[in-house]
Structures are given as C-alpha cells and as structure tokens.
PDB file of C-alpha atoms in Angstrom:
ATOM      1  CA  MET A 141     129.313  68.491 108.027  1.00 46.00           C
ATOM      2  CA  GLU A 142     132.136  66.519 106.539  1.00 45.00           C
ATOM      3  CA  ILE A 143     131.898  64.483 103.357  1.00 50.00           C
ATOM      4  CA  LYS A 144     132.731  60.861 104.006  1.00 60.00           C
ATOM      5  CA  LEU A 145     134.941  60.484 100.955  1.00 65.00           C
ATOM      6  CA  GLY A 146     138.633  60.263 100.415  1.00 75.00           C
ATOM      7  CA  TYR A 147     140.901  63.008  99.233  1.00 87.00           C
ATOM      8  CA  PHE A 148     140.107  64.440  95.770  1.00 92.00           C
ATOM      9  CA  THR A 149     143.414  64.773  93.945  1.00 90.00           C
ATOM     10  CA  ASN A 150     143.483  66.457  90.555  1.00 90.00           C
ATOM     11  CA  ASP A 151     144.240  63.064  88.997  1.00 92.00           C
ATOM     12  CA  LEU A 152     141.175  61.551  90.683  1.00 91.00           C
ATOM     13  CA  ILE A 153     139.016  64.428  89.458  1.00 90.00           C
ATOM     14  CA  ASP A 154     140.361  63.976  85.914  1.00 89.00           C
ATOM     15  CA  ASN A 155     139.597  60.234  86.085  1.00 90.00           C
ATOM     16  CA  LEU A 156     136.062  60.846  87.374  1.00 87.00           C
ATOM     17  CA  VAL A 157     135.406  63.315  84.566  1.00 87.00           C
ATOM     18  CA  THR A 158     136.809  61.126  81.790  1.00 87.00           C
ATOM     19  CA  GLU A 159     135.113  57.942  83.027  1.00 84.00           C
ATOM     20  CA  GLY A 160     131.802  59.836  83.053  1.00 70.00           C
ATOM     21  CA  LYS A 161     129.723  57.291  84.955  1.00 71.00           C
ATOM     22  CA  ILE A 162     127.157  59.841  86.121  1.00 77.00           C
ATOM     23  CA  THR A 163     125.925  62.350  83.573  1.00 77.00           C
ATOM     24  CA  GLY A 164     125.504  65.717  85.256  1.00 86.00           C
ATOM     25  CA  ASN A 165     127.551  64.724  88.323  1.00 93.00           C
ATOM     26  CA  SER A 166     131.080  64.250  87.012  1.00 93.00           C
ATOM     27  CA  LEU A 167     132.618  64.322  90.499  1.00 94.00           C
ATOM     28  CA  SER A 168     130.265  61.549  91.688  1.00 92.00           C
ATOM     29  CA  ILE A 169     129.562  63.459  94.903  1.00 94.00           C
ATOM     30  CA  ARG A 170     126.586  62.323  96.945  1.00 94.00           C
ATOM     31  CA  ILE A 171     125.089  65.057  99.076  1.00 96.00           C
ATOM     32  CA  PRO A 172     123.779  63.774 102.416  1.00 96.00           C
ATOM     33  CA  PHE A 173     120.013  64.375 102.423  1.00 97.00           C
ATOM     34  CA  SER A 174     120.129  65.723 105.985  1.00 96.00           C
ATOM     35  CA  TYR A 175     122.764  68.295 104.964  1.00 96.00           C
ATOM     36  CA  ALA A 176     120.615  69.582 102.107  1.00 97.00           C
ATOM     37  CA  ALA A 177     117.413  69.565 104.176  1.00 96.00           C
ATOM     38  CA  ASN A 178     119.085  71.671 106.876  1.00 95.00           C
ATOM     39  CA  LEU A 179     120.447  74.130 104.327  1.00 96.00           C
ATOM     40  CA  VAL A 180     117.505  74.687 101.962  1.00 97.00           C
ATOM     41  CA  ALA A 181     113.753  74.259 101.791  1.00 95.00           C
ATOM     42  CA  LEU A 182     113.425  71.184  99.594  1.00 96.00           C
ATOM     43  CA  ASN A 183     110.506  70.238  97.368  1.00 96.00           C
ATOM     44  CA  TRP A 184     109.711  67.380  94.993  1.00 97.00           C
ATOM     45  CA  ASN A 185     111.429  69.172  92.092  1.00 97.00           C
ATOM     46  CA  ASP A 186     114.672  69.323  94.088  1.00 97.00           C
ATOM     47  CA  ILE A 187     114.387  65.652  95.027  1.00 97.00           C
ATOM     48  CA  PHE A 188     113.738  64.694  91.398  1.00 96.00           C
ATOM     49  CA  PHE A 189     116.710  66.682  90.080  1.00 96.00           C
ATOM     50  CA  ALA A 190     119.093  65.478  92.803  1.00 97.00           C
ATOM     51  CA  VAL A 191     118.106  61.806  92.512  1.00 97.00           C
ATOM     52  CA  SER A 192     118.179  61.851  88.688  1.00 95.00           C
ATOM     53  CA  ASN A 193     121.699  63.274  88.701  1.00 95.00           C
ATOM     54  CA  GLU A 194     122.724  61.105  91.662  1.00 95.00           C
ATOM     55  CA  TYR A 195     123.527  64.006  93.983  1.00 97.00           C
ATOM     56  CA  PHE A 196     121.132  62.243  96.393  1.00 97.00           C
ATOM     57  CA  ASP A 197     120.905  58.485  96.623  1.00 94.00           C
ATOM     58  CA  LYS A 198     117.507  56.840  96.184  1.00 95.00           C
ATOM     59  CA  SER A 199     116.828  56.750  99.924  1.00 96.00           C
ATOM     60  CA  ALA A 200     116.585  60.572  99.950  1.00 97.00           C
ATOM     61  CA  ALA A 201     113.251  60.403  98.102  1.00 97.00           C
ATOM     62  CA  VAL A 202     111.896  57.987 100.689  1.00 97.00           C
ATOM     63  CA  GLU A 203     113.229  60.120 103.540  1.00 97.00           C
ATOM     64  CA  TYR A 204     111.636  63.230 102.028  1.00 97.00           C
ATOM     65  CA  ALA A 205     108.302  61.403 101.672  1.00 97.00           C
ATOM     66  CA  VAL A 206     108.496  60.378 105.346  1.00 96.00           C
ATOM     67  CA  ASN A 207     109.203  64.026 106.274  1.00 95.00           C
ATOM     68  CA  MET A 208     106.167  65.099 104.242  1.00 96.00           C
ATOM     69  CA  LEU A 209     104.004  62.581 106.103  1.00 96.00           C
ATOM     70  CA  CYS A 210     105.237  63.981 109.406  1.00 95.00           C
ATOM     71  CA  ARG A 211     104.173  67.429 108.189  1.00 94.00           C
ATOM     72  CA  GLY A 212     100.662  66.165 107.519  1.00 95.00           C
ATOM     73  CA  GLU A 213     100.734  65.493 103.783  1.00 90.00           C
ATOM     74  CA  ASN A 214      99.094  62.091 103.474  1.00 87.00           C
ATOM     75  CA  SER A 215      98.452  61.771  99.763  1.00 93.00           C
ATOM     76  CA  LYS A 216      98.302  58.187  98.542  1.00 94.00           C
ATOM     77  CA  SER A 217     101.446  58.674  96.418  1.00 94.00           C
ATOM     78  CA  THR A 218     103.457  60.131  99.327  1.00 95.00           C
ATOM     79  CA  VAL A 219     102.391  57.296 101.642  1.00 95.00           C
ATOM     80  CA  GLU A 220     103.332  54.752  98.980  1.00 94.00           C
ATOM     81  CA  LEU A 221     106.749  56.336  98.381  1.00 96.00           C
ATOM     82  CA  ALA A 222     107.440  56.574 102.124  1.00 96.00           C
ATOM     83  CA  GLY A 223     106.947  52.813 102.427  1.00 95.00           C
ATOM     84  CA  ILE A 224     109.312  51.787  99.630  1.00 95.00           C
ATOM     85  CA  ASN A 225     112.629  50.097 100.279  1.00 95.00           C
ATOM     86  CA  PRO A 226     114.955  52.201  98.065  1.00 92.00           C
ATOM     87  CA  ASP A 227     117.220  49.193  97.477  1.00 92.00           C
ATOM     88  CA  GLU A 228     114.349  47.325  95.836  1.00 92.00           C
ATOM     89  CA  ILE A 229     113.402  49.908  93.215  1.00 93.00           C
ATOM     90  CA  ILE A 230     115.196  51.023  90.094  1.00 94.00           C
ATOM     91  CA  LYS A 231     115.953  54.703  89.662  1.00 93.00           C
ATOM     92  CA  GLU A 232     113.562  55.201  86.730  1.00 94.00           C
ATOM     93  CA  GLU A 233     110.610  53.761  88.689  1.00 95.00           C
ATOM     94  CA  LEU A 234     111.509  55.955  91.644  1.00 95.00           C
ATOM     95  CA  LEU A 235     111.652  59.063  89.441  1.00 95.00           C
ATOM     96  CA  GLN A 236     108.169  58.252  88.101  1.00 95.00           C
ATOM     97  CA  LYS A 237     106.874  57.991  91.669  1.00 94.00           C
ATOM     98  CA  ILE A 238     108.457  61.355  92.526  1.00 94.00           C
ATOM     99  CA  ILE A 239     106.644  62.929  89.564  1.00 94.00           C
ATOM    100  CA  VAL A 240     103.361  61.455  90.823  1.00 93.00           C
ATOM    101  CA  CYS A 241     104.124  63.001  94.239  1.00 92.00           C
ATOM    102  CA  GLY A 242     104.414  66.467  92.725  1.00 92.00           C
ATOM    103  CA  ALA A 243     107.656  67.081  90.820  1.00 92.00           C
ATOM    104  CA  ARG A 244     107.168  69.277  87.766  1.00 91.00           C
ATOM    105  CA  THR A 245     109.874  68.763  85.188  1.00 80.00           C
ATOM    106  CA  GLU A 246     109.119  72.180  83.683  1.00 82.00           C
ATOM    107  CA  GLU A 247     110.193  73.770  87.001  1.00 84.00           C
ATOM    108  CA  MET A 248     113.630  72.156  87.161  1.00 92.00           C
ATOM    109  CA  GLU A 249     115.746  75.297  86.659  1.00 94.00           C
ATOM    110  CA  THR A 250     115.175  76.475  90.237  1.00 95.00           C
ATOM    111  CA  ALA A 251     115.814  72.951  91.526  1.00 97.00           C
ATOM    112  CA  LYS A 252     119.032  72.813  89.510  1.00 97.00           C
ATOM    113  CA  ASN A 253     120.213  76.142  90.981  1.00 97.00           C
ATOM    114  CA  LYS A 254     119.295  75.046  94.495  1.00 97.00           C
ATOM    115  CA  ILE A 255     121.182  71.749  94.258  1.00 98.00           C
ATOM    116  CA  MET A 256     124.173  73.561  92.722  1.00 98.00           C
ATOM    117  CA  TYR A 257     124.168  75.906  95.732  1.00 98.00           C
ATOM    118  CA  VAL A 258     123.984  72.959  98.165  1.00 98.00           C
ATOM    119  CA  LEU A 259     126.841  71.215  96.343  1.00 98.00           C
ATOM    120  CA  LEU A 260     129.032  74.340  96.322  1.00 98.00           C
ATOM    121  CA  SER A 261     128.289  74.880 100.004  1.00 98.00           C
ATOM    122  CA  LEU A 262     129.232  71.301 100.842  1.00 96.00           C
ATOM    123  CA  ILE A 263     132.489  71.593  98.915  1.00 97.00           C
ATOM    124  CA  PHE A 264     133.289  74.962 100.481  1.00 97.00           C
ATOM    125  CA  GLU A 265     132.820  73.509 103.974  1.00 96.00           C
ATOM    126  CA  ASN A 266     135.033  70.555 103.022  1.00 95.00           C
ATOM    127  CA  LYS A 267     137.705  72.311 100.939  1.00 95.00           C
ATOM    128  CA  GLY A 268     140.388  70.378 102.760  1.00 94.00           C
ATOM    129  CA  ILE A 269     139.539  67.119 101.005  1.00 94.00           C
ATOM    130  CA  PHE A 270     140.265  68.652  97.599  1.00 95.00           C
ATOM    131  CA  GLU A 271     143.763  69.126  96.274  1.00 96.00           C
ATOM    132  CA  ASP A 272     142.311  72.036  94.293  1.00 97.00           C
ATOM    133  CA  PRO A 273     138.770  73.058  95.306  1.00 97.00           C
ATOM    134  CA  LEU A 274     138.639  75.553  92.442  1.00 97.00           C
ATOM    135  CA  ARG A 275     139.129  72.672  89.988  1.00 96.00           C
ATOM    136  CA  ALA A 276     135.990  71.115  91.483  1.00 96.00           C
ATOM    137  CA  ILE A 277     134.096  74.361  90.786  1.00 97.00           C
ATOM    138  CA  GLU A 278     135.218  74.247  87.160  1.00 96.00           C
ATOM    139  CA  ILE A 279     133.749  70.755  86.832  1.00 96.00           C
ATOM    140  CA  ILE A 280     130.506  71.823  88.509  1.00 97.00           C
ATOM    141  CA  TYR A 281     130.340  74.850  86.210  1.00 97.00           C
ATOM    142  CA  SER A 282     130.455  72.490  83.244  1.00 95.00           C
ATOM    143  CA  ASP A 283     128.048  69.934  84.767  1.00 96.00           C
ATOM    144  CA  PHE A 284     125.449  72.640  85.385  1.00 97.00           C
ATOM    145  CA  SER A 285     125.689  74.014  81.803  1.00 95.00           C
ATOM    146  CA  CYS A 286     127.922  77.009  82.554  1.00 95.00           C
ATOM    147  CA  PRO A 287     125.562  79.104  84.708  1.00 96.00           C
ATOM    148  CA  LYS A 288     126.251  82.822  84.777  1.00 95.00           C
ATOM    149  CA  ALA A 289     125.656  82.833  88.560  1.00 95.00           C
ATOM    150  CA  ILE A 290     128.986  81.098  89.229  1.00 96.00           C
ATOM    151  CA  GLU A 291     131.064  82.399  86.301  1.00 95.00           C
ATOM    152  CA  GLY A 292     133.091  84.527  88.713  1.00 93.00           C
ATOM    153  CA  LEU A 293     134.158  81.391  90.597  1.00 96.00           C
ATOM    154  CA  VAL A 294     135.789  79.854  87.538  1.00 95.00           C
ATOM    155  CA  ARG A 295     139.465  80.693  87.147  1.00 92.00           C
ATOM    156  CA  TYR A 296     139.530  80.741  83.382  1.00 87.00           C
ATOM    157  CA  MET A 297     136.577  83.142  83.082  1.00 84.00           C
ATOM    158  CA  PRO A 298     137.278  86.889  82.865  1.00 72.00           C
ATOM    159  CA  ALA A 299     136.854  88.802  86.107  1.00 66.00           C
ATOM    160  CA  GLU A 300     133.841  91.088  86.474  1.00 64.00           C
ATOM    161  CA  SER A 301     136.158  94.021  87.009  1.00 57.00           C
ATOM    162  CA  GLY A 302     137.407  93.627  83.453  1.00 58.00           C
ATOM    163  CA  GLU A 303     140.738  92.152  84.527  1.00 58.00           C
ATOM    164  CA  THR A 304     141.865  89.103  82.628  1.00 56.00           C
ATOM    165  CA  VAL A 305     142.082  86.796  85.631  1.00 57.00           C
ATOM    166  CA  CYS A 306     140.931  86.944  89.248  1.00 70.00           C
ATOM    167  CA  THR A 307     143.300  85.984  91.998  1.00 89.00           C
ATOM    168  CA  GLU A 308     142.462  82.792  93.860  1.00 93.00           C
ATOM    169  CA  GLU A 309     142.008  84.850  97.008  1.00 94.00           C
ATOM    170  CA  GLN A 310     139.342  86.930  95.251  1.00 94.00           C
ATOM    171  CA  ILE A 311     137.625  83.813  93.912  1.00 95.00           C
ATOM    172  CA  TYR A 312     137.366  82.388  97.447  1.00 96.00           C
ATOM    173  CA  LYS A 313     135.853  85.686  98.648  1.00 96.00           C
ATOM    174  CA  ASP A 314     133.402  85.620  95.740  1.00 96.00           C
ATOM    175  CA  TRP A 315     132.554  81.993  96.550  1.00 97.00           C
ATOM    176  CA  GLU A 316     131.713  82.983 100.147  1.00 97.00           C
ATOM    177  CA  LYS A 317     129.634  85.897  98.870  1.00 97.00           C
ATOM    178  CA  TYR A 318     127.743  83.628  96.454  1.00 97.00           C
ATOM    179  CA  LEU A 319     126.980  81.160  99.267  1.00 98.00           C
ATOM    180  CA  SER A 320     125.783  83.939 101.555  1.00 97.00           C
ATOM    181  CA  GLU A 321     123.455  85.344  98.888  1.00 96.00           C
ATOM    182  CA  GLN A 322     122.067  81.926  97.983  1.00 97.00           C
ATOM    183  CA  LYS A 323     121.573  81.029 101.628  1.00 95.00           C
ATOM    184  CA  HIS A 324     119.107  83.889 102.006  1.00 92.00           C
ATOM    185  CA  TYR A 325     117.376  82.977  98.753  1.00 92.00           C
ATOM    186  CA  PHE A 326     117.000  79.239  99.375  1.00 93.00           C
ATOM    187  CA  ALA A 327     116.935  79.171 103.216  1.00 86.00           C
ATOM    188  CA  ALA A 328     115.373  76.145 104.883  1.00 68.00           C
ATOM    189  CA  GLU A 329     112.135  76.721 106.700  1.00 59.00           C
TER     190      GLU A 329
END
C-alpha cells in the first residue's frame, strides 16, 4: 500500500518536527485504517492510542466499531460509536466513547508497540517517498520514547555488535528483521 502523501525531504521532516502540531506523531503520518487492520489484530486500546496520537483519523474508530458489529459484538456503546459521523465529534469526546467501548489506558504499552510496528512497516513499504527513511526512524524513535526494540535501527545508537556505528545496509537488514519478528507477534486474525 502506498501512502498518499508527497515526498518527505529532510527539510520537510525538520519543519514537521519543529512545528510540533501533533504530540507523539512528529511526522504527521496518518496510517490508513485498512492497512493497519490487514497487518495486525486491532483492539480498542490500539484504536485509542492511534486516534489520540493522530496516527488514525477519527473515522477509524467508527470503522472499527462497524467491524465489531459485523463480528457480532452489539454492545450499546459499540452500536452508538458505529453510528457517529466522525466529522461531527471532537477528538476528546470520541476518545471517551472508545474508553466506554473497552479501551484500557493501563494497557497502552502493547498498543503503542503495535502502532509503532504498523508505522515502521508502512514507512518501510514506502521508503521511496522519503529522502532519508532512516531519518524518519530517528523521529519515530523519539516520538515513541526511545524504545529499546528499535534502538538498532537508529544510526546514532551503538551497534549491538559493539561497533560504534552500523552501516546503513545493516540497519535496513535489521529493519526487515524487526518487521518480520513483529509480524508474527502482532499478526492479524
């Protein structure tokens, strides 16, 4: 799947980071809900995290609720959320409705890791729209509070082998390995 955005130059990335319009999503990348749903098994925690950090737009919560209805979950809160026009609700109200549907804020670490995996997968598949895809990883590393799981994908971090710096070729191989491992862990149903 291809991101429907323009080319990410290093200057654009620097501007996005310094303008800081979206806390936790410095690159302002919106992940298509269908892409994420095909890649991982989503739950309300994932929807909450992704909508709060604007990795998904508000319509993703409604789409997920509709999917849950199709799977037979007809709780009053899910039915209500499925019937909302996302353009007519503010984000905070939507997040409250997602919590009522089942999101547990104390379980957000797994959701955070899952959305980070989806984002890194999307960028990997669309490396060509980035002047420097590894620069994007460095921003994501910062946005996600410097997770150890992707340290090896960050150029300025020491290599696991004890070398001072990994080659870019090795980082790309490690990126592929990370995605493969996470795919098995978070696989969609």
